[in-house]
Amino acid sequence: MRLLLLLFFLSLFYSCETNEVEYAIVVHGGAGTILKKNMSDEMENAYIQKMEEAINAGYNILEKNGSSIDAVEATIKILENSELFNAGKGSVLSNAGIVEMDASIMRGDNLNAGAISGVTKIKNPISAARLVMEKSEHVFLSGKGAESFAKYENLEIVENEYFITQRRLNSLRNAKKRDSLTDNKFGTVGCVALDSDGNITSGTSTGGMTNKKWNRIGDVPIIGAGTYANNKTCGISSTGWGEYFIRNVVAYDISSQMEYNNSSIQSASKKTLKKVKDLGGSGGVVGLDSKGNITMDFNTEGMYRGYKKSNGDFKIKIYK
Amino acid sequence: MRLLLLLFFLSLFYSCETNEVEYAIVVHGGAGTILKKNMSDEMENAYIQKMEEAINAGYNILEKNGSSIDAVEATIKILENSELFNAGKGSVLSNAGIVEMDASIMRGDNLNAGAISGVTKIKNPISAARLVMEKSEHVFLSGKGAESFAKYENLEIVENEYFITQRRLNSLRNAKKRDSLTDNKFGTVGCVALDSDGNITSGTSTGGMTNKKWNRIGDVPIIGAGTYANNKTCGISSTGWGEYFIRNVVAYDISSQMEYNNSSIQSASKKTLKKVKDLGGSGGVVGLDSKGNITMDFNTEGMYRGYKKSNGDFKIKIYK
């Protein structure tokens, strides 16, 4: 009997060992008032399929021992190129009736980072953020300057019309009628990946808020708010009401709880999102730590989200 | 004899009580390679006098039970209006030969914040940041949009020539000759104040880096990097190599050590600046906590700095 018990515990131990996560990827496509009752089966399927395609694009890179930077960029490009999400093509429109996009990326080994804001002609803002990180002496470029830099680095440039969709034109018309800033849906996309070298990369990309004015910058290009990565703690990508995420320094608040308070990534995320809610804000985060533990937390009705780990775990979800 | 001892300790206790700090202000005028041997007595006096004038402007407001927000704005305006510092008039020039300024402000009671970047015509950027905080739905506005907002709110607008000085024209010429980005002097100005209601406000204002390109944004308008305030922990204003201060989320890293690790403001500042140095960056911070404890720490040759407390403490310093 005792031998059987011993064997049982040994097998448990063994299965834990083999379940160790070597690489992993987690993705969000925005949080907000996303309710099952307002979603057709067709739309739901479209979102799930695109999320799966994006996750797999990054995962396939990680599986071949590729870098988490390549994985995050590849995944986010697919979401930017899809009209479904508020990033790249399909971004919401500003008060001026154009698409103005922000993005950022950060790597957890050397804390290098790149960000851009207010760009209107760069097809894939996440690639521009990566170029700022890798090819410039700066972390954060904006507006026309960021576009000149992207052209100089031979990134693909498109006309602003490329990004504009009928759906977002309608949203802007409605927002202007109500004179409101937001429809409380935050379609920002983001991705965090851990590669087989143990390096974590986080990236986030967005069109910001419908009807935004005055070249408003949200949390997405703010290192520490929308995006943060540190191999010692975690990688985080945020989505939500940017102003509240800036004021709470959301991504870094999660990391610093892990660094200074020994919190798990899940309990840290919970505490930080509670702070956001207490101030009146809403949104969510995805992230992972160096062991591949995942957080996908939010205080809205729903968040497009999913992850895939080298131990076989794979999930895509939309609602609470 | 025992009675005498008792009286002695009572008087000690009493003097401690009266030394409690009710309100305080701390200011920096930038950190960098500031060496006594390169400084004429005349210049040294000019800096000290202007620092004193700025500190007293804020202190006088605090003394009359004014708010820390008013104190920080008044103090920073004096530094912006002086040619001596790299903020407002006397700002360094970008690669395009113009002045492009960033500023931010945050209050510690409700964590409200305002920031602007890349403005070229607003006489006092700190006042624009305050208006973003108080009159807009946003935290962070940039470029032309931020200027339209400032005009809409009737802030004083000037031509870019107003900001330009011969000294900075020379610096740009030298930087372009060397094709370098910076002369390693960071003249950013900043101020943190605690008022008699216990409210902490932090503010920072800068012209950024000499010869900067591509509408670069540094740490100054980034809440969490250049500026942070929270009555529960501290207020911080940073000055230094902005890219490194963004990547280390400097201002919030100090606050989060106090929140999650029970650190003092001095030990937290020391640890954070060590992180900056370890990555290859340099600069400094000033700040205070809710008891009026002051930090003025830096890892450069010097930092223009000073503070004044309601208990009579008053210091202005330049070198190590």
XYZ file of C-alpha atoms in Angstrom:
640
model
C 0.000 0.000 0.000
C 2.761 2.401 1.004
C 4.655 1.530 -2.166
C 1.562 2.332 -4.222
C 1.214 5.699 -2.496
C 4.877 6.434 -3.107
C 4.484 5.551 -6.783
C 1.403 7.748 -6.951
C 3.245 10.765 -5.524
C 6.263 10.096 -7.711
C 4.055 10.066 -10.797
C 2.417 13.315 -9.644
C 5.865 14.847 -9.221
C 6.905 13.581 -12.657
C 3.823 15.002 -14.337
C 4.510 18.381 -12.694
C 8.040 18.303 -14.048
C 6.966 17.575 -17.596
C 4.306 20.248 -17.294
C 6.971 22.906 -16.790
C 6.424 25.714 -19.287
C 9.320 26.392 -21.608
C 7.614 29.043 -23.726
C 4.205 30.692 -23.792
C 2.184 33.468 -25.373
C -0.827 35.435 -24.142
C -2.902 37.850 -26.213
C -5.748 40.340 -25.773
C -7.923 42.048 -28.354
C -9.429 44.651 -26.060
C -11.797 44.803 -23.092
C -15.161 46.520 -22.657
C -18.897 46.003 -22.727
C -18.641 42.814 -24.762
C -21.844 40.834 -24.126
C -22.909 37.474 -25.541
C -26.417 38.820 -26.197
C -25.063 41.544 -28.499
C -22.821 39.206 -30.480
C -23.907 37.193 -33.523
C -22.474 33.687 -33.892
C -20.780 34.888 -37.065
C -19.007 37.762 -35.303
C -18.066 35.565 -32.370
C -16.527 33.018 -34.734
C -14.678 35.726 -36.631
C -13.112 37.034 -33.390
C -12.187 33.564 -32.153
C -10.658 32.563 -35.481
C -8.588 35.737 -35.721
C -7.412 35.394 -32.116
C -6.402 31.799 -32.816
C -4.556 32.779 -35.985
C -2.684 35.532 -34.092
C -1.782 33.303 -31.147
C -0.548 30.551 -33.443
C 1.567 32.959 -35.492
C 3.503 33.898 -32.362
C 3.474 30.402 -30.924
C 4.954 28.888 -34.086
C 7.898 31.255 -33.777
C 8.431 30.351 -30.107
C 8.195 26.635 -30.959
C 11.126 26.970 -33.372
C 13.185 28.637 -30.619
C 12.460 32.052 -32.097
C 12.606 35.176 -29.937
C 9.682 36.554 -27.958
C 10.241 39.869 -29.773
C 9.578 38.239 -33.156
C 6.599 36.380 -31.691
C 4.981 39.510 -30.216
C 5.496 41.505 -33.412
C 4.082 38.735 -35.637
C 1.032 38.239 -33.421
C 0.204 41.930 -33.113
C 0.635 42.512 -36.862
C -2.131 39.993 -37.542
C -4.453 41.826 -35.152
C -3.454 45.214 -36.630
C -4.164 43.933 -40.144
C -7.615 42.716 -39.113
C -10.579 45.113 -39.196
C -12.029 43.493 -36.078
C -9.787 45.231 -33.567
C -9.054 48.842 -32.644
C -5.457 48.819 -33.881
C -4.012 49.338 -37.345
C -6.738 48.731 -39.956
C -10.108 49.134 -38.261
C -8.875 51.644 -35.659
C -11.397 54.051 -34.193
C -11.545 57.597 -35.534
C -10.448 60.743 -33.743
C -12.580 63.878 -33.580
C -10.796 65.005 -36.765
C -12.186 61.928 -38.572
C -8.831 60.234 -39.039
C -7.038 57.287 -37.499
C -4.233 58.237 -35.041
C -2.409 55.230 -33.607
C -0.131 54.485 -30.648
C 2.024 51.419 -29.957
C 4.851 50.230 -27.736
C 7.090 47.236 -27.137
C 9.526 46.300 -24.350
C 11.920 43.404 -23.798
C 12.548 41.972 -20.359
C 16.247 41.097 -20.553
C 17.784 44.558 -20.982
C 14.660 46.700 -20.395
C 15.004 48.230 -23.832
C 11.771 49.745 -25.140
C 10.243 51.570 -28.078
C 7.023 53.546 -28.461
C 5.247 55.769 -30.962
C 2.162 57.939 -30.711
C -0.156 59.797 -33.035
C 0.967 58.122 -36.249
C -1.434 58.175 -39.192
C 0.375 56.462 -42.058
C 2.407 53.555 -40.674
C 0.720 50.295 -41.696
C 1.979 48.363 -38.653
C 2.595 50.621 -35.651
C 4.032 47.721 -33.588
C 6.844 47.352 -36.144
C 7.573 51.069 -35.864
C 7.754 50.766 -32.061
C 10.193 47.881 -32.458
C 12.352 49.949 -34.824
C 12.414 52.827 -32.320
C 13.654 50.317 -29.734
C 16.289 48.765 -31.965
C 17.420 51.512 -34.350
C 17.046 54.843 -32.550
C 18.702 56.353 -29.490
C 15.231 57.139 -28.187
C 12.395 55.262 -26.540
C 9.421 57.380 -27.571
C 8.793 59.209 -30.884
C 5.600 60.992 -31.830
C 3.513 62.321 -34.699
C 5.199 63.459 -37.895
C 8.623 62.791 -36.410
C 7.799 59.165 -35.734
C 6.539 58.873 -39.318
C 9.696 60.409 -40.755
C 11.692 57.902 -38.727
C 9.554 54.998 -39.987
C 9.979 56.133 -43.604
C 13.710 56.508 -43.047
C 13.767 52.904 -41.804
C 11.756 51.768 -44.861
C 8.636 50.680 -43.017
C 5.486 50.233 -45.097
C 3.582 53.529 -45.365
C -0.087 53.717 -46.385
C -2.683 56.457 -46.752
C -4.882 57.088 -43.721
C -7.908 55.830 -45.720
C -6.438 52.327 -45.555
C -7.233 52.196 -41.817
C -10.788 53.585 -42.004
C -13.818 51.259 -41.896
C -17.554 51.917 -42.170
C -18.100 50.523 -38.682
C -15.773 53.116 -37.121
C -17.246 55.954 -39.215
C -20.628 55.045 -37.684
C -19.151 54.967 -34.174
C -17.664 58.423 -34.616
C -20.977 59.789 -35.931
C -22.765 58.379 -32.882
C -20.125 59.648 -30.474
C -20.330 63.150 -31.960
C -24.145 63.079 -31.694
C -23.857 62.213 -28.013
C -20.820 64.517 -27.676
C -19.200 61.654 -25.823
C -15.634 60.548 -25.829
C -16.027 56.820 -25.781
C -18.433 53.980 -26.357
C -16.777 52.146 -23.465
C -15.238 49.555 -25.738
C -11.504 49.447 -25.750
C -10.302 47.422 -28.727
C -6.594 47.841 -28.042
C -4.576 44.708 -28.874
C -1.626 43.348 -26.970
C 0.612 40.358 -26.568
C 3.177 39.048 -24.086
C 5.487 36.151 -24.902
C 8.113 34.106 -23.068
C 10.663 32.378 -25.303
C 12.794 29.299 -24.729
C 15.745 31.543 -23.743
C 13.642 32.854 -20.847
C 13.203 36.278 -22.386
C 9.860 38.080 -21.962
C 8.573 40.669 -24.479
C 5.406 42.777 -24.166
C 3.722 44.790 -26.904
C 0.550 46.846 -27.257
C -1.086 48.670 -30.204
C -4.209 50.837 -30.474
C -6.215 53.457 -32.294
C -7.084 55.003 -28.942
C -10.534 56.395 -28.138
C -13.325 57.232 -30.557
C -13.739 61.020 -30.932
C -10.468 61.820 -29.114
C -9.249 65.398 -29.496
C -6.093 67.459 -29.207
C -3.634 64.712 -30.136
C -4.514 62.852 -26.966
C -2.042 60.152 -25.934
C -3.409 57.212 -23.938
C -1.657 54.572 -21.875
C -0.596 52.316 -24.755
C 2.705 54.048 -25.670
C 3.527 54.779 -22.017
C 6.134 52.317 -20.749
C 4.943 51.353 -17.273
C 1.261 52.027 -17.990
C 0.260 50.180 -21.189
C 3.319 47.974 -21.586
C 6.083 46.667 -19.332
C 8.461 43.694 -19.395
C 11.149 42.522 -17.001
C 12.506 38.960 -16.934
C 12.849 39.240 -13.138
C 9.118 39.787 -12.687
C 6.688 39.667 -15.622
C 5.467 41.080 -18.892
C 2.167 42.995 -19.043
C -0.010 44.505 -21.783
C -2.989 46.669 -20.792
C -6.276 47.552 -22.438
C -8.806 49.966 -21.034
C -9.609 53.544 -20.250
C -6.120 54.928 -20.849
C -6.294 57.926 -18.533
C -6.924 55.692 -15.510
C -4.227 53.266 -16.609
C -1.683 56.109 -16.813
C -2.604 57.502 -13.383
C -2.237 54.036 -11.825
C 0.957 53.159 -13.749
C -0.809 49.822 -14.283
C 1.768 47.591 -15.983
C 4.594 48.612 -13.644
C 2.400 48.481 -10.552
C 1.901 44.764 -11.235
C 5.629 44.219 -11.767
C 6.603 46.175 -8.645
C 4.250 44.143 -6.430
C 6.067 41.043 -7.687
C 9.483 42.658 -7.120
C 8.917 44.292 -3.737
C 6.038 42.312 -2.250
C 6.626 38.793 -3.601
C 3.109 38.798 -5.096
C 2.054 36.304 -7.748
C 1.201 37.772 -11.150
C -2.470 36.946 -10.591
C -2.813 38.562 -7.170
C -0.803 41.599 -8.318
C -3.063 42.067 -11.372
C -6.148 41.807 -9.191
C -4.899 44.462 -6.773
C -3.876 46.847 -9.562
C -7.191 46.527 -11.425
C -8.974 47.200 -8.126
C -7.055 50.481 -7.872
C -8.189 51.373 -11.420
C -11.797 50.587 -10.530
C -11.640 52.555 -7.256
C -10.691 55.677 -9.247
C -13.605 55.081 -11.655
C -11.763 53.417 -14.531
C -12.148 50.063 -16.236
C -10.226 47.692 -18.470
C -8.011 44.657 -18.277
C -4.523 43.232 -18.551
C -2.840 40.130 -19.883
C 0.600 38.993 -18.820
C 2.909 36.171 -17.879
C 5.859 35.576 -15.571
C 9.149 33.787 -16.152
C 7.559 30.401 -15.298
C 4.789 30.904 -17.839
C 2.090 31.646 -15.246
C -0.624 33.589 -17.030
C -2.858 36.475 -15.975
C -5.894 37.533 -18.031
C -7.835 39.813 -15.705
C -10.409 42.556 -16.361
C -13.209 44.477 -14.683
C -15.397 44.952 -17.780
C -18.085 42.682 -19.243
C -15.640 40.913 -21.477
C -12.161 40.818 -22.960
C -10.999 39.053 -26.134
C -8.189 36.935 -24.739
C -6.268 33.728 -25.101
C -3.012 31.944 -24.426
C -0.985 28.943 -25.518
C 1.807 27.258 -23.560
C 4.476 24.715 -24.496
C 2.890 22.261 -22.046
C -0.200 22.041 -24.255
C -2.475 24.514 -22.467
C -4.497 26.506 -25.008
C -7.507 28.754 -24.346
C -9.461 31.461 -26.134
C -12.223 33.328 -24.306
C -14.405 36.388 -24.783
C -16.911 36.779 -21.918
C -16.563 36.786 -18.154
C 18.487 66.029 39.845
C 15.760 63.692 38.540
C 13.460 66.617 38.118
C 16.095 68.385 36.004
C 16.479 65.315 33.793
C 12.733 65.109 33.400
C 12.559 68.760 32.416
C 15.399 68.216 29.978
C 13.606 65.325 28.240
C 10.311 67.190 28.225
C 11.978 70.125 26.502
C 13.544 67.734 23.945
C 10.123 66.244 23.316
C 8.608 69.691 22.957
C 11.246 70.799 20.458
C 10.636 67.621 18.402
C 6.958 68.409 18.346
C 7.519 71.927 17.087
C 9.971 70.600 14.485
C 7.218 68.620 12.836
C 6.924 69.697 9.211
C 3.540 71.131 8.275
C 4.431 72.140 4.736
C 7.522 71.956 2.542
C 8.815 72.469 -0.982
C 11.731 70.936 -2.875
C 13.029 72.065 -6.263
C 15.540 71.008 -8.902
C 16.920 72.907 -11.878
C 18.519 69.957 -13.627
C 21.385 67.527 -13.099
C 24.510 66.844 -15.142
C 28.204 67.591 -15.443
C 27.964 70.719 -13.310
C 31.463 71.371 -11.926
C 32.659 74.168 -9.658
C 35.764 74.658 -11.810
C 33.619 75.422 -14.889
C 31.359 77.878 -13.086
C 32.073 81.601 -12.652
C 31.059 83.204 -9.372
C 28.632 85.336 -11.325
C 26.874 82.329 -12.890
C 26.835 80.479 -9.579
C 25.191 83.451 -7.903
C 22.680 83.797 -10.701
C 21.624 80.156 -10.318
C 21.415 80.372 -6.547
C 19.396 83.579 -6.632
C 16.935 82.224 -9.172
C 16.549 78.956 -7.239
C 15.903 80.967 -4.065
C 13.349 83.171 -5.808
C 11.552 80.093 -7.173
C 11.541 78.235 -3.846
C 10.245 81.293 -2.015
C 7.470 81.871 -4.556
C 6.087 78.409 -3.810
C 6.853 78.572 -0.103
C 4.993 81.852 0.323
C 1.877 80.213 -1.103
C 2.211 77.225 1.240
C 2.764 79.566 4.199
C -0.607 81.219 3.560
C -2.283 77.783 3.534
C -2.332 77.803 -0.269
C -2.443 74.539 -2.217
C 0.607 72.557 -3.275
C -0.719 72.746 -6.854
C -0.537 76.547 -6.825
C 2.898 76.379 -5.176
C 4.345 73.962 -7.748
C 2.958 75.949 -10.682
C 4.251 79.292 -9.320
C 7.720 77.883 -8.624
C 8.103 76.194 -11.994
C 6.858 79.267 -13.880
C 9.739 81.281 -12.423
C 12.239 78.666 -13.610
C 10.534 78.466 -17.034
C 10.701 82.254 -17.385
C 14.425 82.281 -16.572
C 16.974 81.735 -19.355
C 19.207 79.782 -16.972
C 17.299 76.502 -17.130
C 16.297 74.087 -19.872
C 12.571 74.750 -19.608
C 10.396 77.480 -21.141
C 12.625 80.442 -22.148
C 16.177 79.150 -22.524
C 15.162 75.624 -23.523
C 17.600 73.629 -25.634
C 17.014 73.380 -29.379
C 15.898 70.317 -31.307
C 17.598 69.132 -34.483
C 15.100 71.319 -36.381
C 16.486 74.407 -34.575
C 13.347 75.093 -32.582
C 12.283 74.683 -28.964
C 9.929 71.727 -28.310
C 8.843 71.453 -24.697
C 7.300 68.796 -22.411
C 5.733 69.170 -18.954
C 3.588 67.295 -16.466
C 1.913 67.716 -13.088
C 0.224 65.286 -10.684
C -1.641 65.678 -7.397
C -1.363 63.095 -4.655
C -4.881 63.169 -3.188
C -6.911 61.922 -6.170
C -4.039 60.910 -8.496
C -5.260 63.321 -11.141
C -2.566 64.278 -13.639
C -1.887 66.372 -16.732
C 0.904 66.297 -19.302
C 1.846 67.851 -22.621
C 4.619 67.117 -25.074
C 6.170 68.760 -28.116
C 4.652 72.195 -27.638
C 6.399 75.121 -29.307
C 4.288 78.181 -28.506
C 2.969 77.889 -24.958
C 4.819 80.372 -22.738
C 4.453 78.272 -19.583
C 4.152 74.553 -20.325
C 3.539 73.718 -16.632
C 0.355 75.816 -16.724
C -0.784 73.924 -19.824
C -0.165 70.604 -18.051
C -2.247 71.851 -15.123
C -5.077 72.836 -17.458
C -5.007 69.380 -19.078
C -5.382 67.944 -15.566
C -8.179 70.262 -14.508
C -10.116 71.115 -17.671
C -9.811 68.153 -20.053
C -11.011 64.564 -19.923
C -7.485 63.504 -20.816
C -4.154 63.161 -19.038
C -1.741 63.602 -21.935
C -2.024 65.905 -24.982
C 0.668 66.425 -27.584
C 1.955 68.746 -30.292
C -0.471 70.908 -32.242
C -3.419 69.397 -30.391
C -2.010 70.414 -27.019
C -1.460 73.922 -28.383
C -5.028 74.185 -29.699
C -6.242 73.136 -26.266
C -4.026 75.744 -24.561
C -5.299 78.471 -26.900
C -8.885 77.348 -26.290
C -8.204 77.720 -22.547
C -6.722 81.200 -23.106
C -3.182 80.386 -22.029
C -0.476 82.855 -23.059
C 0.890 81.973 -26.520
C 4.238 83.294 -27.808
C 6.327 82.811 -30.938
C 8.997 80.108 -30.771
C 11.688 82.823 -31.022
C 10.749 83.941 -27.494
C 12.290 80.728 -26.098
C 15.520 80.772 -28.116
C 18.773 82.039 -26.587
C 22.273 82.480 -28.039
C 23.674 79.996 -25.532
C 21.396 77.209 -26.804
C 22.045 78.118 -30.462
C 25.752 77.556 -29.721
C 25.030 74.232 -27.999
C 23.049 72.999 -30.988
C 25.823 74.052 -33.386
C 28.366 72.118 -31.308
C 26.109 69.075 -30.988
C 25.569 69.003 -34.755
C 29.328 69.280 -35.358
C 29.922 66.297 -33.093
C 26.733 64.643 -34.422
C 25.896 63.944 -30.796
C 22.562 63.974 -29.120
C 23.415 65.548 -25.823
C 26.020 67.530 -23.956
C 25.209 65.495 -20.841
C 23.601 68.425 -19.086
C 19.987 67.976 -18.247
C 18.464 71.327 -17.325
C 14.948 70.063 -16.701
C 13.227 71.840 -13.817
C 10.907 70.307 -11.259
C 9.203 70.894 -7.955
C 7.375 68.873 -5.314
C 5.344 70.504 -2.564
C 3.426 69.378 0.522
C 0.733 71.783 1.711
C -0.824 72.273 5.134
C -3.788 70.073 4.080
C -1.336 67.181 3.597
C -1.673 67.212 -0.181
C 1.428 66.506 -2.290
C 1.847 67.855 -5.851
C 4.715 67.116 -8.251
C 5.551 68.964 -11.465
C 8.295 68.844 -14.085
C 9.066 70.929 -17.188
C 11.758 70.686 -19.859
C 13.010 71.503 -23.328
C 14.335 67.951 -23.605
C 17.675 67.093 -25.222
C 19.797 69.289 -27.483
C 19.629 68.103 -31.118
C 16.715 65.709 -30.478
C 15.006 64.398 -33.603
C 11.726 62.870 -34.727
C 9.497 64.537 -32.129
C 11.218 62.582 -29.394
C 9.361 62.447 -26.080
C 11.463 62.058 -22.929
C 10.501 61.061 -19.395
C 9.189 64.447 -18.264
C 5.576 64.130 -19.526
C 5.411 60.433 -18.606
C 3.445 59.977 -15.381
C 5.433 57.397 -13.407
C 8.769 58.249 -15.025
C 9.346 62.026 -14.798
C 6.583 62.904 -12.353
C 4.501 61.063 -9.761
C 2.562 62.046 -6.639
C 0.596 60.029 -4.115
C -0.251 61.276 -0.612
C 0.135 57.711 0.683
C 3.786 57.551 -0.376
C 5.577 60.545 -1.899
C 5.927 63.061 -4.683
C 8.852 62.814 -7.117
C 10.221 64.944 -9.972
C 13.033 63.543 -12.132
C 15.795 65.073 -14.214
C 18.219 63.148 -16.352
C 18.682 61.041 -19.426
C 15.010 60.572 -20.211
C 15.239 57.252 -22.039
C 16.743 55.552 -18.986
C 14.215 57.187 -16.693
C 11.340 55.865 -18.837
C 12.730 52.325 -18.947
C 13.135 52.310 -15.142
C 9.754 53.996 -14.461
C 11.802 56.086 -12.018
C 9.256 58.206 -10.145
C 6.844 55.318 -9.603
C 9.604 52.872 -8.716
C 10.434 55.090 -5.740
C 6.780 55.317 -4.708
C 6.203 51.572 -5.076
C 9.189 50.727 -2.853
C 7.578 52.913 -0.192
C 4.166 51.293 -0.746
C 5.185 47.643 -1.016
C 8.542 47.509 0.764
C 8.150 50.105 3.527
C 11.256 51.891 2.244
C 12.077 55.447 3.254
C 12.018 58.015 0.445
C 15.814 58.336 0.682
C 16.625 54.629 0.464
C 14.049 54.132 -2.301
C 15.570 56.983 -4.352
C 19.037 55.534 -3.890
C 17.956 52.094 -5.089
C 16.104 53.470 -8.124
C 18.996 55.714 -9.211
C 21.305 52.694 -8.886
C 19.068 50.853 -11.374
C 19.343 53.810 -13.775
C 23.119 53.812 -13.434
C 23.370 50.041 -13.909
C 21.661 50.413 -17.305
C 24.092 53.185 -18.272
C 21.943 56.231 -17.526
C 22.410 59.219 -15.245
C 20.399 61.959 -13.585
C 18.671 62.760 -10.340
C 15.409 63.150 -8.475
C 13.917 65.418 -5.862
C 10.932 64.487 -3.736
C 9.238 64.517 -0.369
C 6.918 62.301 1.638
C 3.836 63.160 3.691
C 5.981 63.999 6.749
C 8.111 66.421 4.761
C 11.147 64.132 4.563
C 13.189 65.277 1.581
C 15.188 63.425 -1.063
C 17.586 65.222 -3.422
C 19.632 62.433 -4.947
C 21.666 62.198 -8.182
C 24.470 60.247 -9.818
C 25.911 63.121 -11.882
C 28.533 65.741 -10.945
C 25.931 68.176 -9.732
C 22.281 69.104 -9.525
C 20.739 72.515 -8.938
C 18.572 71.799 -5.918
C 17.041 73.221 -2.787
C 14.250 72.935 -0.265
C 12.445 74.900 2.410
C 10.338 73.489 5.242
C 7.908 75.031 7.701
C 10.255 74.050 10.548
C 12.845 76.532 9.292
C 15.094 74.185 7.273
C 16.288 75.894 4.094
C 19.053 74.741 1.727
C 20.228 75.479 -1.798
C 23.035 73.415 -3.311
C 24.676 72.847 -6.694
C 27.612 70.428 -6.440
C 28.027 66.975 -4.918
